[in-house]
């Protein structure tokens, strides 16, 4: 049986360092929520508090409406996969999978049947008698996932399980985790500092910074409509352009006469110096006679990235360097070309400060 | 480079000869039925016998002291492991400071002389626990302390080679208690270090003389010392056997160390 996981005002400090500050979050049954943030933002601490490896200074953690804080780690019914390879080195794959079931005194027949199911689930049926050092890192993490599922946990916690794997295996195991999580329907908290990983795997993302939640939302919402400057910068690439806000709908690039529209971004902005945080794909190269307000610039670098290519364009007369992203098919420019760029500020964010 | 290597070999050969010559002399004295003043290269292969060893084995005093030493060695190894494995595991998991303190304590037997240890021990327990002083097994805690520099290092190496934090967390997240985690996760993963520590504890106890002598316990080293006057050949023969056993223990420890590292 799974249940809704809820953190309520959880705070945790290590000496003077505040790892979690009034952390409140809930994860629904069957949902995969990712805690995303830089190292030291408190995401692993949140996970370790839920797992019972750390005691919070205040607040509560509950599963299915019942507080679990009074339970020791081994009684919480939580499965966990760790960043480092955590398989017991002296046990075979089968023995590792059986470990939790032995603790629960499950009969040998049931254990064998369950091990068979799990090996099939993680597609490692042929490796049951191998020791951890005899299988690859990716396979080890899949066994670790199966081992965590073996005890039919109420909640699954994944603490950067892909960080020790190389790029190709990482994508493979990531997809495998998503498939298995969907099949098992267990509420899952996934911790990572890799925004691409978070965007690919999550139902929802919780972006964290210095122990606090910056934004919680679906991956596309977090990416397209970042709530804070931190989220805009941490999730995906962003151009940071100095502007001068002239009205609630108009602004001017700093040091440039051309006005641009800032309809949505400028809703809550005051007048004066500010910074426009805009995704590279929201900046387009347009024809000089385009109806949209645009500014002239020169292509300084072209970065080929497979399906997508980016160009760094220096805006004439200002020295501003703006990154433009488009499909490789459309990006037919060379370094030194003179181009015109327009800003689609619909999803851009305005930050105070600047020149 | 080549000169340096030749120098190293020279030192090695000198050390080897320094140890080997007395060993050979001791072996010939113990196992050849030839008066010591007549031993020469000419009779190197004459009159070899294990009779002195067999005769010594038959002596009741030898048997009782050997039996006591073996019991003390086993008890010391057991107590060392029971005390050190969980304590060091907890120190590794929870407190770097505690780890440093244990490390520091483990070196104390190098600087505290055995006589000081015995005087303190006897002074503390003579009035409060006289049985503890009277019983030969009162030696066990002292031997645990004496062997600590070696046993601690062996276990420390084993624990440091593991990602203990992750293994313990994994075990507990799977529902295991602390006891189960120690017995079924930590111990099997440091078994080579445990065996090494046990071998080293056995070796230390089988060769320890000062503490047993000061507390008047008739252990094997004391028997060998006292019996040199009456049965010199026998005591040298048993001494050689002890050296052989210790060498096997130390070699086994090294071998296990290599297994751990691989």
Coordinates of C-alpha atoms in Angstrom, one line a residue:
Chain A
X1 CA 0.0 0.0 0.0
X2 CA 1.3 3.4 -0.9
X3 CA 0.3 6.8 0.4
X4 CA 0.6 10.5 0.0
X5 CA 3.9 11.8 1.4
X6 CA 3.8 15.1 3.1
X7 CA 6.6 17.3 4.6
X8 CA 5.1 20.0 6.9
X9 CA 7.3 22.9 7.9
X10 CA 10.4 20.7 8.2
X11 CA 13.5 22.5 9.4
X12 CA 17.0 21.0 9.8
X13 CA 20.3 22.7 10.6
X14 CA 23.8 21.3 10.8
X15 CA 25.5 23.7 13.2
X16 CA 25.2 27.1 11.6
X17 CA 24.2 25.7 8.3
X18 CA 20.5 25.6 7.6
X19 CA 19.9 22.6 5.4
X20 CA 16.1 22.9 5.4
X21 CA 14.0 25.9 6.2
X22 CA 10.2 25.5 6.8
X23 CA 10.1 22.9 4.0
X24 CA 6.6 21.9 3.1
X25 CA 5.7 19.7 0.2
X26 CA 3.4 16.8 -0.7
X27 CA 3.8 14.0 -3.1
X28 CA 0.8 12.1 -4.4
X29 CA 0.4 8.4 -4.8
X30 CA 2.0 7.1 -7.9
X31 CA 3.7 10.5 -8.6
X32 CA 7.4 11.0 -9.3
X33 CA 8.5 14.3 -7.8
X34 CA 12.1 15.5 -8.3
X35 CA 14.0 17.6 -5.8
X36 CA 16.2 19.7 -8.0
X37 CA 18.9 22.1 -6.9
X38 CA 22.7 22.7 -6.6
X39 CA 24.9 20.8 -4.1
X40 CA 24.1 21.9 -0.6
X41 CA 20.6 23.1 -1.3
X42 CA 19.1 20.6 1.2
X43 CA 17.5 18.1 -1.3
X44 CA 19.4 15.1 0.0
X45 CA 18.7 16.2 3.6
X46 CA 15.0 16.2 2.9
X47 CA 15.3 12.7 1.6
X48 CA 17.3 11.5 4.6
X49 CA 14.8 13.1 6.9
X50 CA 12.0 11.1 5.2
X51 CA 14.1 7.9 5.3
X52 CA 14.8 8.3 9.0
X53 CA 18.5 8.9 8.7
X54 CA 18.3 12.4 10.0
X55 CA 16.0 13.9 12.6
X56 CA 14.5 17.3 11.8
X57 CA 14.7 20.1 14.3
X58 CA 11.1 20.9 13.8
X59 CA 8.2 20.0 11.5
X60 CA 6.6 16.7 10.5
X61 CA 6.8 14.1 7.8
X62 CA 3.8 11.8 7.2
X63 CA 2.8 9.0 4.9
X64 CA -0.9 8.5 4.2
X65 CA -1.7 11.1 6.9
X66 CA 0.3 9.3 9.7
X67 CA 3.4 10.9 11.1
X68 CA 6.5 8.7 10.6
X69 CA 8.9 10.7 12.6
X70 CA 8.7 8.6 15.7
X71 CA 9.5 5.4 13.7
X72 CA 13.2 4.3 13.2
X73 CA 14.5 4.0 9.7
X74 CA 14.0 0.3 9.6
X75 CA 10.3 0.5 10.4
X76 CA 9.3 3.3 8.0
X77 CA 8.5 1.0 5.0
X78 CA 10.5 3.3 2.7
X79 CA 12.7 1.9 -0.2
X80 CA 15.8 3.8 -1.0
X81 CA 18.3 3.8 -3.8
X82 CA 21.6 5.6 -3.1
X83 CA 24.0 7.7 -5.1
X84 CA 26.9 5.4 -4.4
X85 CA 26.7 1.8 -5.3
X86 CA 25.0 0.3 -2.2
X87 CA 24.6 -3.4 -3.1
X88 CA 26.1 -5.6 -0.4
X89 CA 29.4 -6.7 -1.9
X90 CA 29.5 -10.1 -0.2
X91 CA 26.0 -11.1 -1.5
X92 CA 24.9 -12.2 -5.0
X93 CA 22.2 -10.3 -6.9
X94 CA 19.6 -12.8 -5.7
X95 CA 20.8 -12.6 -2.1
X96 CA 20.8 -8.8 -2.3
X97 CA 17.2 -8.9 -3.5
X98 CA 16.3 -11.3 -0.8
X99 CA 17.9 -9.3 2.1
X100 CA 14.8 -7.2 3.0
X101 CA 12.5 -10.1 2.5
X102 CA 14.6 -12.3 4.9
X103 CA 14.4 -9.5 7.5
X104 CA 10.6 -9.7 7.2
X105 CA 10.7 -13.5 7.5
X106 CA 9.1 -14.1 4.1
X107 CA 9.0 -17.8 3.1
X108 CA 11.6 -19.1 0.7
X109 CA 9.1 -19.9 -2.0
X110 CA 7.6 -16.4 -1.9
X111 CA 11.1 -14.9 -1.9
X112 CA 12.1 -16.9 -4.9
X113 CA 9.0 -15.9 -6.8
X114 CA 9.4 -12.3 -5.9
X115 CA 13.1 -12.3 -6.9
X116 CA 12.1 -13.8 -10.3
X117 CA 9.5 -11.0 -10.8
X118 CA 11.9 -8.3 -9.9
X119 CA 14.7 -9.5 -12.1
X120 CA 12.3 -9.6 -14.9
X121 CA 11.1 -6.1 -14.1
X122 CA 14.6 -4.7 -14.3
X123 CA 15.5 -7.0 -17.2
X124 CA 18.4 -8.7 -15.4
X125 CA 17.2 -12.3 -15.2
X126 CA 20.5 -13.8 -16.4
X127 CA 22.6 -12.2 -13.7
X128 CA 21.0 -13.6 -10.5
X129 CA 24.1 -15.4 -9.4
X130 CA 26.6 -12.6 -10.0
X131 CA 28.2 -10.6 -7.3
X132 CA 28.0 -6.8 -7.5
X133 CA 31.6 -6.5 -8.7
X134 CA 30.8 -8.8 -11.6
X135 CA 28.1 -6.5 -13.1
X136 CA 28.3 -3.0 -14.6
X137 CA 27.4 0.2 -12.7
X138 CA 24.1 0.6 -14.6
X139 CA 23.2 -3.0 -13.8
X140 CA 24.1 -2.4 -10.1
X141 CA 21.8 0.6 -9.8
X142 CA 19.0 -1.4 -11.5
X143 CA 19.5 -4.2 -8.9
X144 CA 19.5 -1.6 -6.2
X145 CA 16.2 -0.3 -7.5
X146 CA 14.8 -3.8 -7.6
X147 CA 16.1 -4.5 -4.0
X148 CA 14.3 -1.3 -2.8
X149 CA 11.1 -2.5 -4.5
X150 CA 11.4 -6.0 -3.1
X151 CA 10.1 -5.0 0.3
X152 CA 7.0 -3.4 -1.4
X153 CA 7.7 0.1 0.2
X154 CA 5.1 2.7 0.7
X155 CA 7.4 5.3 -0.8
X156 CA 10.5 5.1 -3.0
X157 CA 13.4 7.5 -2.4
X158 CA 16.1 7.9 -5.1
X159 CA 19.1 9.9 -4.0
X160 CA 21.0 10.9 -7.2
X161 CA 21.0 7.2 -8.4
X162 CA 22.4 8.1 -11.8
X163 CA 25.3 10.4 -10.8
X164 CA 27.9 7.6 -10.8
X165 CA 27.0 6.4 -14.3
X166 CA 28.3 7.6 -17.6
X167 CA 26.1 9.6 -20.0
X168 CA 24.8 6.8 -22.2
X169 CA 24.0 4.4 -19.4
X170 CA 22.5 7.3 -17.4
X171 CA 19.8 7.9 -20.0
X172 CA 19.1 4.2 -20.3
X173 CA 18.8 3.7 -16.5
X174 CA 16.8 6.9 -16.2
X175 CA 14.2 5.6 -18.7
X176 CA 14.2 2.3 -16.9
X177 CA 13.5 3.9 -13.5
X178 CA 10.6 5.9 -15.0
X179 CA 9.1 2.7 -16.6
X180 CA 9.5 0.7 -13.3
X181 CA 8.1 3.6 -11.2
X182 CA 5.1 3.9 -13.4
X183 CA 4.6 0.1 -13.3
X184 CA 4.8 -0.1 -9.5
X185 CA 2.7 3.1 -8.9
X186 CA 4.7 4.0 -5.8
X187 CA 5.1 7.6 -4.7
X188 CA 8.7 8.4 -5.6
X189 CA 11.0 11.3 -4.6
X190 CA 14.0 11.6 -7.0
X191 CA 16.9 13.8 -6.1
X192 CA 19.2 15.3 -8.7
X193 CA 21.2 18.4 -9.5
X194 CA 20.9 17.6 -13.2
X195 CA 18.1 19.8 -14.7
X196 CA 18.0 17.8 -17.9
X197 CA 17.4 14.6 -15.9
X198 CA 14.7 16.3 -13.8
X199 CA 12.9 17.6 -16.8
X200 CA 13.0 14.2 -18.5
X201 CA 11.8 12.0 -15.6
X202 CA 9.5 14.0 -13.4
X203 CA 5.7 14.4 -13.0
X204 CA 6.6 17.5 -11.0
X205 CA 9.8 19.3 -10.1
X206 CA 10.6 21.0 -6.8
X207 CA 13.4 23.5 -7.4
X208 CA 15.3 24.2 -4.1
X209 CA 17.9 26.7 -3.1
X210 CA 19.6 27.1 0.3
X211 CA 17.1 24.9 2.1
X212 CA 14.0 26.6 0.6
X213 CA 11.6 25.7 -2.1
X214 CA 11.8 28.1 -5.1
X215 CA 9.1 26.6 -7.3
X216 CA 7.1 23.4 -7.6
X217 CA 5.4 22.6 -10.8
X218 CA 5.3 20.3 -13.9
X219 CA 8.6 20.3 -15.8
X220 CA 7.3 22.4 -18.7
X221 CA 5.8 25.0 -16.3
X222 CA 9.1 25.2 -14.3
X223 CA 11.1 25.6 -17.6
X224 CA 8.8 27.9 -19.4
X225 CA 7.5 30.0 -16.6
X226 CA 10.2 30.2 -13.9
X227 CA 8.9 31.7 -10.7
X228 CA 12.2 33.2 -9.6
X229 CA 15.5 34.4 -11.0
X230 CA 17.1 31.4 -9.4
X231 CA 14.8 28.9 -11.2
X232 CA 15.3 30.7 -14.5
X233 CA 19.1 30.5 -14.2
X234 CA 19.2 26.9 -12.7
X235 CA 16.7 25.2 -15.0
X236 CA 17.9 25.6 -18.6
X237 CA 19.9 28.4 -20.1
X238 CA 18.9 32.0 -19.9
X239 CA 20.0 35.3 -21.4
X240 CA 20.5 38.0 -18.8
X241 CA 20.0 41.4 -20.6
X242 CA 20.2 44.8 -18.9
X243 CA 17.1 46.9 -19.8
X244 CA 15.4 50.0 -18.7
X245 CA 11.7 49.6 -18.0
X246 CA 9.7 52.5 -19.6
X247 CA 6.2 51.4 -18.8
X248 CA 4.3 48.2 -17.9
X249 CA 4.6 47.1 -21.6
X250 CA 7.7 48.8 -22.9
X251 CA 11.4 48.6 -22.2
X252 CA 14.6 49.6 -23.9
X253 CA 17.8 47.7 -24.0
X254 CA 20.4 49.4 -21.9
X255 CA 22.5 51.7 -24.1
X256 CA 20.2 51.2 -27.1
X257 CA 17.4 53.3 -28.6
X258 CA 15.2 50.3 -29.7
X259 CA 12.2 49.7 -27.6
X260 CA 10.9 46.1 -27.0
X261 CA 7.6 44.8 -25.6
X262 CA 7.6 43.3 -22.2
X263 CA 3.9 42.6 -21.9
X264 CA 3.8 39.7 -19.4
X265 CA 7.3 40.0 -18.0
X266 CA 6.7 43.6 -17.0
X267 CA 3.5 43.0 -15.1
X268 CA 4.9 43.6 -11.7
X269 CA 8.0 45.5 -12.6
X270 CA 8.6 49.1 -11.5
X271 CA 10.2 51.6 -13.9
X272 CA 13.9 52.0 -14.3
X273 CA 16.9 49.6 -14.5
X274 CA 16.1 45.9 -14.6
X275 CA 17.3 42.7 -16.2
X276 CA 15.4 40.6 -18.7
X277 CA 15.9 36.9 -18.2
X278 CA 14.9 35.2 -21.4
X279 CA 15.4 31.7 -22.8
X280 CA 17.6 31.4 -26.0
X281 CA 14.7 29.9 -27.9
X282 CA 12.5 32.9 -27.1
X283 CA 15.0 35.1 -29.0
X284 CA 14.6 34.8 -32.8
X285 CA 16.5 36.0 -35.7
X286 CA 14.1 37.9 -37.9
X287 CA 14.1 39.6 -41.3
X288 CA 15.1 43.3 -41.0
X289 CA 11.7 44.4 -42.3
X290 CA 9.8 42.2 -39.7
X291 CA 6.8 43.9 -38.1
X292 CA 8.1 42.9 -34.7
X293 CA 10.5 45.3 -32.9
X294 CA 14.0 44.1 -33.5
X295 CA 17.6 45.1 -33.0
X296 CA 20.6 44.6 -35.2
X297 CA 23.6 42.5 -34.2
X298 CA 26.5 40.5 -35.4
X299 CA 26.9 36.7 -35.1
X300 CA 29.9 36.1 -32.9
X301 CA 29.9 32.3 -32.4
X302 CA 27.9 29.4 -33.7
X303 CA 27.5 26.3 -31.4
X304 CA 26.3 23.2 -33.2
X305 CA 24.3 21.0 -30.9
X306 CA 22.8 18.3 -33.2
X307 CA 19.1 19.0 -33.7
X308 CA 19.4 22.5 -32.2
X309 CA 22.1 25.1 -32.9
X310 CA 22.8 28.2 -30.9
X311 CA 24.3 31.5 -32.0
X312 CA 25.8 34.2 -29.8
X313 CA 24.8 37.6 -31.3
X314 CA 26.4 40.8 -30.2
X315 CA 23.8 43.7 -30.3
X316 CA 25.3 46.6 -32.3
X317 CA 26.4 49.5 -30.2
X318 CA 25.9 47.9 -26.8
X319 CA 28.2 45.0 -26.5
X320 CA 25.3 42.8 -25.2
X321 CA 25.8 39.2 -26.1
X322 CA 22.5 37.4 -26.6
X323 CA 22.2 33.7 -27.2
X324 CA 19.7 32.6 -29.8
X325 CA 18.6 28.9 -30.2
X326 CA 16.8 27.5 -33.1
X327 CA 16.6 24.2 -35.0
X328 CA 19.8 23.4 -37.0
X329 CA 17.7 23.4 -40.1
X330 CA 16.7 27.1 -39.6
X331 CA 20.1 28.3 -38.3
X332 CA 21.9 29.1 -41.6
X333 CA 24.2 31.8 -40.4
X334 CA 27.9 32.2 -40.2
X335 CA 30.2 34.0 -37.8
X336 CA 30.3 37.7 -38.8
X337 CA 26.8 37.8 -40.4
X338 CA 24.8 40.8 -39.7
X339 CA 21.3 39.8 -38.3
X340 CA 18.2 41.2 -36.6
X341 CA 16.9 39.7 -33.5
X342 CA 13.5 40.0 -31.8
X343 CA 12.5 39.1 -28.2
X344 CA 9.4 37.0 -27.4
X345 CA 9.0 38.2 -23.8
X346 CA 5.7 36.2 -23.2
X347 CA 7.5 33.8 -20.8
X348 CA 10.5 36.0 -19.9
X349 CA 11.2 37.1 -16.3
X350 CA 12.1 40.5 -15.2
X351 CA 14.5 40.9 -12.3
X352 CA 15.3 44.1 -10.5
X353 CA 18.8 45.6 -10.6
X354 CA 21.2 46.1 -13.4
X355 CA 22.8 49.2 -14.8
Chain B
X1 CA 68.6 4.3 -9.6
X2 CA 70.5 1.1 -10.0
X3 CA 72.9 2.0 -7.1
X4 CA 69.9 2.7 -4.9
X5 CA 68.4 -0.7 -5.7
X6 CA 71.7 -2.5 -5.0
X7 CA 71.8 -0.6 -1.7
X8 CA 68.3 -1.8 -0.8
X9 CA 69.2 -5.4 -1.6
X10 CA 72.3 -5.1 0.5
X11 CA 70.3 -3.9 3.5
X12 CA 67.8 -6.7 2.9
X13 CA 70.5 -9.3 2.8
X14 CA 72.2 -8.0 6.0
X15 CA 68.9 -8.0 7.8
X16 CA 68.1 -11.5 6.5
X17 CA 71.5 -12.8 7.7
X18 CA 71.1 -11.0 11.0
X19 CA 67.9 -12.9 11.7
X20 CA 68.7 -16.2 9.9
X21 CA 72.0 -17.0 11.6
X22 CA 70.5 -17.2 15.1
X23 CA 67.6 -19.1 13.8
X24 CA 69.8 -21.7 12.2
X25 CA 71.9 -21.9 15.4
X26 CA 68.8 -22.2 17.5
X27 CA 67.4 -24.9 15.2
X28 CA 70.6 -27.0 15.2
X29 CA 70.9 -26.6 19.0
X30 CA 67.2 -27.7 19.5
X31 CA 67.0 -30.6 17.0
X32 CA 70.5 -32.1 16.7
X33 CA 71.7 -34.6 19.3
X34 CA 75.2 -33.1 19.2
X35 CA 76.9 -31.3 22.1
X36 CA 76.8 -27.5 21.3
X37 CA 80.6 -27.2 21.3
X38 CA 80.9 -29.9 18.6
X39 CA 78.4 -28.3 16.2
X40 CA 80.2 -27.5 12.8
X41 CA 79.6 -27.4 9.1
X42 CA 80.8 -31.0 8.9
X43 CA 77.9 -32.4 10.9
X44 CA 75.2 -30.2 9.5
X45 CA 73.1 -33.1 8.5
X46 CA 73.8 -35.5 11.3
X47 CA 71.6 -36.7 14.2
X48 CA 68.5 -34.6 13.6
X49 CA 65.6 -35.5 15.9
X50 CA 62.3 -34.1 17.1
X51 CA 62.6 -36.0 20.4
X52 CA 63.3 -32.8 22.5
X53 CA 60.0 -31.4 21.2
X54 CA 58.1 -34.6 22.0
X55 CA 59.6 -34.9 25.4
X56 CA 58.6 -31.4 26.2
X57 CA 55.1 -31.9 24.9
X58 CA 54.8 -34.8 27.4
X59 CA 55.6 -32.5 30.4
X60 CA 52.5 -31.6 32.5
X61 CA 53.9 -28.1 33.2
X62 CA 54.3 -27.5 29.5
X63 CA 50.8 -28.7 28.8
X64 CA 49.2 -26.6 31.4
X65 CA 51.1 -23.4 30.4
X66 CA 50.5 -24.0 26.7
X67 CA 46.8 -24.7 27.3
X68 CA 46.5 -21.5 29.4
X69 CA 48.3 -19.4 26.7
X70 CA 46.0 -20.8 24.0
X71 CA 42.9 -20.1 26.1
X72 CA 44.1 -16.5 26.8
X73 CA 44.9 -16.0 23.1
X74 CA 41.5 -17.1 22.0
X75 CA 39.8 -15.0 24.8
X76 CA 41.9 -12.0 23.9
X77 CA 41.0 -12.3 20.2
X78 CA 37.3 -12.7 21.0
X79 CA 37.2 -9.8 23.4
X80 CA 39.1 -7.6 21.1
X81 CA 36.6 -8.2 18.2
X82 CA 33.5 -7.9 20.4
X83 CA 34.7 -4.6 21.7
X84 CA 36.4 -3.1 18.7
X85 CA 34.2 -4.0 15.7
X86 CA 30.9 -2.3 16.9
X87 CA 32.8 0.6 18.5
X88 CA 34.9 1.3 15.4
X89 CA 31.9 0.9 13.1
X90 CA 29.9 3.5 15.2
X91 CA 32.9 5.8 15.2
X92 CA 33.2 5.5 11.4
X93 CA 29.5 6.3 11.0
X94 CA 28.9 9.0 13.5
X95 CA 32.0 10.8 14.8
X96 CA 35.3 11.6 13.2
X97 CA 36.4 12.9 16.7
X98 CA 35.6 9.5 18.3
X99 CA 37.6 7.8 15.5
X100 CA 40.6 10.0 16.2
X101 CA 40.3 9.3 19.9
X102 CA 40.2 5.5 19.3
X103 CA 43.2 5.9 17.0
X104 CA 45.1 7.8 19.6
X105 CA 44.2 5.3 22.4
X106 CA 45.4 2.5 20.2
X107 CA 48.9 3.8 20.2
X108 CA 49.2 4.2 23.9
X109 CA 50.6 0.7 24.5
X110 CA 53.6 1.9 22.5
X111 CA 54.3 4.6 25.1
X112 CA 53.0 3.2 28.3
X113 CA 55.4 0.5 29.5
X114 CA 54.0 -2.9 30.5
X115 CA 55.2 -2.4 34.1
X116 CA 53.2 0.8 34.4
X117 CA 50.1 -1.0 33.0
X118 CA 50.5 -3.8 35.5
X119 CA 51.1 -1.6 38.5
X120 CA 48.0 0.5 37.7
X121 CA 45.9 -2.6 37.0
X122 CA 47.0 -4.3 40.2
X123 CA 46.5 -1.2 42.3
X124 CA 43.1 -0.6 41.0
X125 CA 41.7 -4.1 41.3
X126 CA 43.6 -5.7 44.2
X127 CA 41.2 -4.3 46.8
X128 CA 38.0 -4.0 44.6
X129 CA 38.2 -7.2 42.6
X130 CA 40.9 -9.5 43.9
X131 CA 39.5 -12.5 42.0
X132 CA 40.2 -10.6 38.8
X133 CA 43.9 -10.3 39.8
X134 CA 44.1 -14.0 41.0
X135 CA 42.4 -15.5 37.9
X136 CA 44.8 -15.9 34.9
X137 CA 41.9 -14.6 32.8
X138 CA 42.5 -11.2 34.4
X139 CA 45.3 -11.0 31.9
X140 CA 42.9 -10.8 29.0
X141 CA 41.9 -7.1 29.2
X142 CA 45.6 -6.3 29.5
X143 CA 46.4 -8.3 26.5
X144 CA 43.6 -6.6 24.6
X145 CA 45.2 -3.3 25.3
X146 CA 48.7 -4.6 24.5
X147 CA 47.5 -5.9 21.1
X148 CA 45.5 -2.8 20.3
X149 CA 48.0 -1.0 18.1
X150 CA 47.9 -4.0 15.7
X151 CA 44.3 -5.1 16.0
X152 CA 43.0 -1.5 15.6
X153 CA 45.0 -0.9 12.5
X154 CA 43.8 -4.1 10.9
X155 CA 40.1 -3.3 11.5
X156 CA 40.6 0.4 10.6
X157 CA 41.9 -0.7 7.2
X158 CA 38.9 -2.9 6.6
X159 CA 36.3 -0.3 7.6
X160 CA 38.0 2.5 5.7
X161 CA 37.9 0.4 2.5
X162 CA 34.1 0.2 2.8
X163 CA 31.4 2.8 2.0
X164 CA 30.1 2.0 5.5
X165 CA 27.6 4.9 5.6
X166 CA 25.8 3.7 2.4
X167 CA 25.8 0.0 3.3
X168 CA 24.4 0.7 6.8
X169 CA 21.7 3.1 5.4
X170 CA 20.8 0.6 2.7
X171 CA 20.5 -2.2 5.3
X172 CA 18.3 -0.1 7.6
X173 CA 16.1 1.1 4.8
X174 CA 15.5 -2.6 4.0
X175 CA 14.2 -3.1 7.5
X176 CA 17.4 -4.5 9.3
X177 CA 18.0 -3.7 12.9
X178 CA 21.5 -2.4 14.1
X179 CA 22.3 -5.9 15.3
X180 CA 21.4 -7.5 12.0
X181 CA 23.3 -4.8 10.1
X182 CA 26.5 -5.5 12.1
X183 CA 26.2 -9.3 11.9
X184 CA 25.0 -9.7 8.3
X185 CA 26.4 -6.6 6.6
X186 CA 29.4 -5.1 8.4
X187 CA 31.1 -8.3 9.7
X188 CA 31.0 -10.2 6.4
X189 CA 32.5 -7.3 4.5
X190 CA 35.4 -6.9 6.9
X191 CA 35.9 -10.6 7.6
X192 CA 39.5 -10.5 6.2
X193 CA 40.3 -7.6 8.6
X194 CA 38.7 -9.5 11.5
X195 CA 40.7 -12.6 10.8
X196 CA 43.9 -10.4 10.5
X197 CA 43.1 -8.7 13.9
X198 CA 42.4 -12.1 15.5
X199 CA 45.7 -13.6 14.2
X200 CA 47.7 -10.6 15.4
X201 CA 46.0 -10.8 18.8
X202 CA 46.9 -14.5 19.0
X203 CA 50.5 -13.7 18.0
X204 CA 50.9 -11.0 20.6
X205 CA 49.5 -13.2 23.4
X206 CA 51.5 -16.2 22.5
X207 CA 54.7 -14.1 22.8
X208 CA 53.9 -11.8 25.8
X209 CA 56.2 -12.2 28.7
X210 CA 56.4 -9.1 30.9
X211 CA 52.7 -8.8 32.1
X212 CA 52.3 -12.5 32.8
X213 CA 55.6 -12.5 34.7
X214 CA 54.7 -9.5 36.8
X215 CA 51.3 -10.9 37.6
X216 CA 52.8 -14.4 38.3
X217 CA 50.8 -16.3 35.7
X218 CA 52.3 -19.4 34.3
X219 CA 51.9 -18.8 30.5
X220 CA 53.9 -20.5 27.8
X221 CA 56.6 -17.7 27.4
X222 CA 57.2 -17.9 31.1
X223 CA 57.5 -21.7 31.0
X224 CA 60.0 -21.4 28.2
X225 CA 62.0 -18.9 30.2
X226 CA 62.0 -21.0 33.4
X227 CA 62.6 -24.3 31.7
X228 CA 65.7 -23.1 29.8
X229 CA 67.9 -24.2 32.7
X230 CA 66.5 -27.7 33.1
X231 CA 65.5 -28.5 29.5
X232 CA 67.3 -26.1 27.2
X233 CA 66.9 -28.2 24.0
X234 CA 63.1 -28.6 24.7
X235 CA 62.5 -25.0 25.4
X236 CA 64.4 -23.9 22.3
X237 CA 62.4 -26.4 20.2
X238 CA 59.1 -25.1 21.5
X239 CA 60.3 -21.5 21.0
X240 CA 61.0 -22.4 17.4
X241 CA 57.5 -23.9 17.0
X242 CA 56.0 -20.7 18.4
X243 CA 58.0 -18.6 16.0
X244 CA 56.8 -20.8 13.2
X245 CA 53.1 -20.4 14.3
X246 CA 53.5 -16.6 14.7
X247 CA 55.1 -16.4 11.2
X248 CA 52.2 -18.4 9.8
X249 CA 49.7 -16.0 11.5
X250 CA 51.5 -12.9 10.3
X251 CA 51.8 -14.4 6.7
X252 CA 48.1 -15.2 6.8
X253 CA 47.3 -11.7 7.9
X254 CA 49.3 -10.3 5.0
X255 CA 47.6 -12.6 2.6
X256 CA 44.2 -11.6 3.8
X257 CA 45.2 -8.0 3.6
X258 CA 46.0 -8.5 -0.1
X259 CA 42.6 -10.2 -0.6
X260 CA 40.9 -7.2 1.0
X261 CA 42.8 -4.8 -1.2
X262 CA 42.0 -6.7 -4.4

